[in-house]
Amino acid sequence: MADRGRVPLDTDVQWIHGAPSPRRRHDPPLQVHQLAPGTVLIRQSKDLTYEAPFILLLLGAERALLLDTGAVDGTALRRTVDRLLDRHAATPAGDTAYALVVAHTHGHGDHVAGDAAFVDRPHTTVVGHDVAAVRAYFGFTGWPAEVVTFDLGDRVLEVFGIPGHHAASVAVFDPSTGLLHTGDTVYPGRIHVEDSDALLATLDRLVAFCDERDVTHVLGCHVEMTDRPGRDYALGARYQPDEPSPFMTTTQLRQVRDAFRAVAHRPGIHRFDDVVFCIGGGPRVVVPLQARALVARARWLVGRSR
Ligand SMILES: [Zn+2]
């Protein structure tokens, strides 16, 4: 498929990645980067939350979609989003009733913690984050496989369910840029698997979706890998100087799918070049992660994290 009218994404950005010790923290609470006109990617600071999630804002002619509200109180995010929407709505097509929809890649705490800052915002809908709320809001009749459209006004997104990490996970595809956002389902980091069978089916559907659409970038909400294949930062890391890009290719997505097929029903930690699967929540997963986290935390506190 030709990239007819495709808007290129500017992914060449150095993301804030925390500080080597508590005394050397200087990142802003949020980093705001315009990937393309009307496509904004925001990262929360590792100084505030080790999760340092990415938050996506897509602005159309009639309304905007904010995907996630982060891992901490949303006051700073609300101010940032207000400013971005004011600026967008002040352009010729703008109007004062420009609407905002706050939805979520999935319902885990590090993606919904800022919701309260948006509930009283005028012209704003905050979508719930369980399966029933997500199905009802987006109008799914065939969850999760159905691909539904969501129109921002001259910008029609595609949304479908991708359970496995979380029951209410959704993928959002923007045909205008080729960006496919998968939340915590596929990203360079530790992919926690809640339901292996659901994730197997989800990864097959993501790969099939990329075969049918012109997907240029696969995005997730975190980065936890280092730039060395198969090597992740410790859980809870506050300093990640050698992060890979949060953007992955469809080839990497396919490799992630193939890798998961090989280990899907073996609880534990499974390392691959681009991702680490953490299957199940038992001691085989929790104990090594927590032990390593403790050591890394101690080193960070004395300024020796690297
Ligand atoms: Zn997360």
Short mmCIF file of C-alpha atoms and ligand atoms in Angstrom, two decimals:
data_model
loop_
_atom_site.label_atom_id
_atom_site.label_comp_id
_atom_site.label_asym_id
_atom_site.label_seq_id
_atom_site.Cartn_x
_atom_site.Cartn_y
_atom_site.Cartn_z
CA MET A 1 0.00 0.00 0.00
CA ALA A 2 1.40 3.43 -0.91
CA ASP A 3 1.84 5.98 1.82
CA ARG A 4 -0.74 8.24 0.20
CA GLY A 5 -0.87 11.46 2.19
CA ARG A 6 0.97 9.78 5.04
CA VAL A 7 2.18 12.26 7.67
CA PRO A 8 5.74 11.37 8.75
CA LEU A 9 6.49 10.99 12.46
CA ASP A 10 9.45 12.75 14.04
CA THR A 11 10.71 10.04 16.38
CA ASP A 12 14.26 11.43 16.65
CA VAL A 13 14.08 12.64 20.22
CA GLN A 14 16.07 12.14 23.40
CA TRP A 15 13.54 11.22 26.05
CA ILE A 16 13.97 12.16 29.68
CA HIS A 17 15.30 9.06 31.44
CA GLY A 18 15.84 9.90 35.09
CA ALA A 19 18.87 10.67 37.23
CA PRO A 20 21.83 8.60 38.44
CA SER A 21 21.13 9.49 42.07
CA PRO A 22 18.49 11.31 44.17
CA ARG A 23 20.67 14.44 44.34
CA ARG A 24 20.97 14.75 40.57
CA ARG A 25 17.31 14.80 39.63
CA HIS A 26 16.50 17.57 37.14
CA ASP A 27 14.00 16.21 34.62
CA PRO A 28 10.77 18.17 34.13
CA PRO A 29 7.60 16.38 35.34
CA LEU A 30 6.55 15.84 31.73
CA GLN A 31 8.36 15.87 28.40
CA VAL A 32 6.15 16.90 25.50
CA HIS A 33 7.20 15.98 21.97
CA GLN A 34 5.23 16.63 18.80
CA LEU A 35 5.61 13.56 16.62
CA ALA A 36 3.57 15.21 13.86
CA PRO A 37 1.02 18.02 13.69
CA GLY A 38 -1.81 16.89 15.96
CA THR A 39 0.17 13.91 17.31
CA VAL A 40 1.84 14.53 20.65
CA LEU A 41 3.73 12.01 22.78
CA ILE A 42 4.24 12.88 26.44
CA ARG A 43 6.53 11.11 28.88
CA GLN A 44 6.18 11.25 32.64
CA SER A 45 9.42 11.79 34.53
CA LYS A 46 11.30 8.93 36.16
CA ASP A 47 11.97 11.41 38.96
CA LEU A 48 8.25 11.20 39.78
CA THR A 49 7.51 7.59 38.93
CA TYR A 50 9.80 4.76 37.94
CA GLU A 51 7.08 3.65 35.52
CA ALA A 52 7.78 6.77 33.39
CA PRO A 53 4.84 5.96 31.10
CA PHE A 54 4.27 7.46 27.66
CA ILE A 55 0.94 9.20 27.09
CA LEU A 56 -0.41 9.82 23.58
CA LEU A 57 -2.54 12.80 22.56
CA LEU A 58 -4.21 12.79 19.13
CA LEU A 59 -5.94 15.98 17.99
CA GLY A 60 -8.58 16.03 15.25
CA ALA A 61 -10.76 18.78 13.81
CA GLU A 62 -13.58 18.19 16.28
CA ARG A 63 -12.08 16.49 19.30
CA ALA A 64 -8.96 15.07 20.82
CA LEU A 65 -8.18 11.65 22.27
CA LEU A 66 -5.87 11.36 25.27
CA LEU A 67 -4.67 7.79 25.79
CA ASP A 68 -3.87 7.36 29.48
CA THR A 69 -3.39 9.80 32.35
CA GLY A 70 -0.16 8.43 33.78
CA ALA A 71 1.10 7.01 37.05
CA VAL A 72 0.81 10.06 39.32
CA ASP A 73 -1.64 12.83 40.13
CA GLY A 74 -2.79 14.38 36.84
CA THR A 75 -2.62 18.09 37.67
CA ALA A 76 0.49 18.77 35.59
CA LEU A 77 -0.80 16.63 32.74
CA ARG A 78 -4.13 18.47 32.77
CA ARG A 79 -2.32 21.83 32.49
CA THR A 80 -0.22 20.53 29.61
CA VAL A 81 -3.21 19.05 27.78
CA ASP A 82 -5.23 22.25 28.29
CA ARG A 83 -2.41 24.27 26.76
CA LEU A 84 -2.07 21.93 23.78
CA LEU A 85 -5.82 21.90 23.16
CA ASP A 86 -6.10 25.69 23.48
CA ARG A 87 -3.36 26.10 20.93
CA HIS A 88 -4.95 23.56 18.59
CA ALA A 89 -8.46 24.99 18.94
CA ALA A 90 -7.14 28.51 18.33
CA THR A 91 -6.27 27.53 14.77
CA PRO A 92 -8.88 28.48 12.10
CA ALA A 93 -11.07 25.40 12.51
CA GLY A 94 -11.00 25.84 16.27
CA ASP A 95 -14.00 26.42 18.45
CA THR A 96 -14.43 26.85 22.15
CA ALA A 97 -16.40 23.63 22.58
CA TYR A 98 -13.56 21.50 21.29
CA ALA A 99 -14.01 18.21 23.08
CA LEU A 100 -11.58 15.89 24.83
CA VAL A 101 -11.99 12.16 25.28
CA VAL A 102 -9.80 10.59 27.95
CA ALA A 103 -9.51 6.85 27.32
CA HIS A 104 -6.93 4.25 28.35
CA THR A 105 -4.67 1.72 26.73
CA HIS A 106 -5.70 -0.46 29.70
CA GLY A 107 -6.79 -0.14 33.29
CA HIS A 108 -3.60 -0.62 35.31
CA GLY A 109 -2.79 2.03 37.92
CA ASP A 110 0.15 3.57 36.09
CA HIS A 111 -2.18 4.52 33.20
CA VAL A 112 -5.23 5.85 35.02
CA ALA A 113 -3.80 7.61 38.11
CA GLY A 114 -4.35 11.08 36.67
CA ASP A 115 -8.02 10.59 35.71
CA ALA A 116 -9.37 12.67 38.59
CA ALA A 117 -7.74 15.80 37.18
CA PHE A 118 -9.94 15.52 34.08
CA VAL A 119 -13.38 14.61 35.45
CA ASP A 120 -14.46 18.23 35.96
CA ARG A 121 -12.95 19.48 32.71
CA PRO A 122 -15.57 21.06 30.39
CA HIS A 123 -16.39 19.21 27.14
CA THR A 124 -14.57 16.16 28.42
CA THR A 125 -15.48 12.49 28.64
CA VAL A 126 -13.41 10.20 30.85
CA VAL A 127 -13.99 6.63 29.70
CA GLY A 128 -14.01 3.88 32.34
CA HIS A 129 -11.33 1.26 32.21
CA ASP A 130 -13.01 -2.08 32.59
CA VAL A 131 -14.06 -4.19 29.60
CA ALA A 132 -17.75 -3.23 29.91
CA ALA A 133 -17.00 0.50 29.92
CA VAL A 134 -14.57 0.27 27.00
CA ARG A 135 -16.97 -1.88 24.93
CA ALA A 136 -19.87 0.46 25.61
CA TYR A 137 -18.01 3.68 24.90
CA PHE A 138 -16.40 2.60 21.62
CA GLY A 139 -19.49 0.66 20.52
CA PHE A 140 -17.98 -2.79 20.22
CA THR A 141 -20.41 -5.56 19.34
CA GLY A 142 -17.68 -8.13 18.72
CA TRP A 143 -15.09 -7.70 21.46
CA PRO A 144 -12.14 -8.01 21.21
CA ALA A 145 -11.51 -8.81 17.54
CA GLU A 146 -13.85 -6.28 15.96
CA VAL A 147 -12.08 -3.20 14.60
CA VAL A 148 -14.22 -0.15 15.38
CA THR A 149 -13.65 3.36 14.10
CA PHE A 150 -13.34 6.48 16.23
CA ASP A 151 -13.52 9.78 14.38
CA LEU A 152 -11.73 12.83 15.78
CA GLY A 153 -13.08 14.90 12.85
CA ASP A 154 -11.22 14.41 9.55
CA ARG A 155 -9.15 11.82 11.36
CA VAL A 156 -10.64 8.35 11.72
CA LEU A 157 -8.83 6.07 14.15
CA GLU A 158 -9.23 2.30 14.37
CA VAL A 159 -9.59 0.62 17.75
CA PHE A 160 -9.67 -3.05 18.73
CA GLY A 161 -9.32 -5.14 21.85
CA ILE A 162 -5.96 -6.74 22.69
CA PRO A 163 -6.43 -8.63 25.97
CA GLY A 164 -3.60 -10.69 27.50
CA HIS A 165 -1.68 -8.14 29.58
CA HIS A 166 -4.98 -6.71 30.84
CA ALA A 167 -8.53 -7.75 29.98
CA ALA A 168 -9.52 -4.26 28.78
CA SER A 169 -6.40 -3.47 26.71
CA VAL A 170 -7.03 -1.75 23.38
CA ALA A 171 -4.85 -1.01 20.38
CA VAL A 172 -5.34 2.29 18.59
CA PHE A 173 -4.23 2.76 14.98
CA ASP A 174 -3.97 6.13 13.30
CA PRO A 175 -4.02 5.64 9.50
CA SER A 176 -2.93 9.25 8.94
CA THR A 177 0.51 8.56 10.43
CA GLY A 178 0.78 4.75 10.46
CA LEU A 179 1.17 4.71 14.26
CA LEU A 180 -0.13 1.64 16.10
CA HIS A 181 -0.29 2.11 19.87
CA THR A 182 -0.42 -1.11 21.88
CA GLY A 183 -0.17 0.17 25.45
CA ASP A 184 1.64 -2.37 27.65
CA THR A 185 1.03 -5.23 25.23
CA VAL A 186 4.10 -4.77 23.00
CA TYR A 187 6.96 -2.51 24.03
CA PRO A 188 10.72 -2.78 24.63
CA GLY A 189 10.49 -4.03 28.19
CA ARG A 190 8.96 -6.56 30.54
CA ILE A 191 5.65 -7.71 29.17
CA HIS A 192 3.61 -9.02 32.07
CA VAL A 193 1.25 -11.72 30.89
CA GLU A 194 -2.03 -12.06 32.74
CA ASP A 195 -3.69 -14.47 30.29
CA SER A 196 -1.42 -16.42 27.94
CA ASP A 197 -4.15 -17.74 25.64
CA ALA A 198 -5.61 -14.27 25.26
CA LEU A 199 -2.18 -12.82 24.49
CA LEU A 200 -1.43 -15.52 21.90
CA ALA A 201 -4.62 -14.60 20.05
CA THR A 202 -3.94 -10.87 20.50
CA LEU A 203 -0.42 -11.06 19.06
CA ASP A 204 -1.71 -13.04 16.06
CA ARG A 205 -4.35 -10.37 15.48
CA LEU A 206 -1.80 -7.55 15.83
CA VAL A 207 0.45 -9.22 13.25
CA ALA A 208 -2.52 -9.79 10.92
CA PHE A 209 -3.57 -6.17 11.37
CA CYS A 210 -0.09 -5.00 10.34
CA ASP A 211 -0.27 -7.27 7.29
CA GLU A 212 -3.49 -5.56 6.20
CA ARG A 213 -2.66 -1.97 7.12
CA ASP A 214 0.27 0.30 6.44
CA VAL A 215 1.64 0.33 9.99
CA THR A 216 4.90 2.29 10.21
CA HIS A 217 5.51 2.42 13.97
CA VAL A 218 4.48 0.17 16.88
CA LEU A 219 4.37 2.10 20.15
CA GLY A 220 4.01 1.01 23.77
CA CYS A 221 3.78 2.83 27.09
CA HIS A 222 7.17 2.08 28.66
CA VAL A 223 10.82 1.38 27.92
CA GLU A 224 12.56 -1.07 30.26
CA MET A 225 15.20 -2.61 28.00
CA THR A 226 18.76 -1.35 27.72
CA ASP A 227 20.46 -1.00 24.34
CA ARG A 228 21.91 -4.50 24.82
CA PRO A 229 19.74 -7.28 23.38
CA GLY A 230 17.90 -9.24 26.05
CA ARG A 231 19.10 -7.01 28.90
CA ASP A 232 16.51 -4.99 30.83
CA TYR A 233 16.89 -2.36 33.53
CA ALA A 234 15.97 -3.54 37.01
CA LEU A 235 12.35 -3.22 38.07
CA GLY A 236 11.88 0.22 39.61
CA ALA A 237 14.95 1.71 37.88
CA ARG A 238 15.11 5.50 38.22
CA TYR A 239 17.87 6.01 35.69
CA GLN A 240 17.92 4.56 32.19
CA PRO A 241 20.68 6.25 30.21
CA ASP A 242 20.87 3.59 27.49
CA GLU A 243 17.26 3.16 26.50
CA PRO A 244 16.20 2.05 23.04
CA SER A 245 13.47 4.02 21.28
CA PRO A 246 9.90 3.32 22.43
CA PHE A 247 9.02 2.80 18.77
CA MET A 248 9.25 -0.70 17.36
CA THR A 249 8.88 -2.02 13.83
CA THR A 250 6.31 -4.48 12.52
CA THR A 251 9.21 -6.90 12.03
CA GLN A 252 9.95 -6.68 15.76
CA LEU A 253 6.26 -7.17 16.51
CA ARG A 254 6.32 -10.37 14.45
CA GLN A 255 9.43 -11.54 16.32
CA VAL A 256 7.71 -10.81 19.63
CA ARG A 257 4.73 -12.89 18.51
CA ASP A 258 6.96 -15.79 17.43
CA ALA A 259 8.94 -15.62 20.69
CA PHE A 260 5.81 -15.68 22.80
CA ARG A 261 4.48 -18.73 20.96
CA ALA A 262 7.52 -20.66 22.20
CA VAL A 263 7.08 -19.83 25.90
CA ALA A 264 3.42 -18.90 26.34
CA HIS A 265 2.56 -21.72 28.71
CA ARG A 266 5.72 -21.74 30.83
CA PRO A 267 5.33 -19.48 33.89
CA GLY A 268 8.47 -17.49 34.63
CA ILE A 269 10.79 -14.94 33.04
CA HIS A 270 11.77 -15.42 29.40
CA ARG A 271 14.31 -13.11 27.78
CA PHE A 272 14.41 -12.21 24.11
CA ASP A 273 16.31 -9.47 22.26
CA ASP A 274 13.56 -6.83 22.40
CA VAL A 275 11.28 -7.98 25.22
CA VAL A 276 11.22 -9.97 28.44
CA PHE A 277 8.06 -11.97 29.02
CA CYS A 278 6.98 -12.27 32.64
CA ILE A 279 4.39 -15.00 32.65
CA GLY A 280 2.19 -15.40 35.69
CA GLY A 281 2.58 -13.64 39.02
CA GLY A 282 4.18 -16.44 41.03
CA PRO A 283 7.51 -16.52 42.87
CA ARG A 284 9.38 -17.57 39.73
CA VAL A 285 8.61 -14.10 38.37
CA VAL A 286 8.32 -11.96 41.48
CA VAL A 287 11.37 -13.10 43.49
CA PRO A 288 14.10 -12.44 40.87
CA LEU A 289 12.51 -9.13 39.84
CA GLN A 290 12.23 -7.88 43.43
CA ALA A 291 15.69 -9.07 44.45
CA ARG A 292 17.29 -7.26 41.55
CA ALA A 293 15.13 -4.20 42.22
CA LEU A 294 16.36 -3.99 45.81
CA VAL A 295 20.01 -4.05 44.76
CA ALA A 296 19.44 -1.46 42.02
CA ARG A 297 17.54 0.79 44.43
CA ALA A 298 20.37 0.68 46.97
CA ARG A 299 22.93 1.52 44.30
CA TRP A 300 20.81 4.42 43.06
CA LEU A 301 20.42 5.86 46.54
CA VAL A 302 24.18 6.07 46.92
CA GLY A 303 24.61 7.41 43.39
CA ARG A 304 26.20 4.35 41.82
CA SER A 305 23.47 3.29 39.41
CA ARG A 306 24.57 2.63 35.92
ZN ZN B 1 2.12 0.21 32.47
#
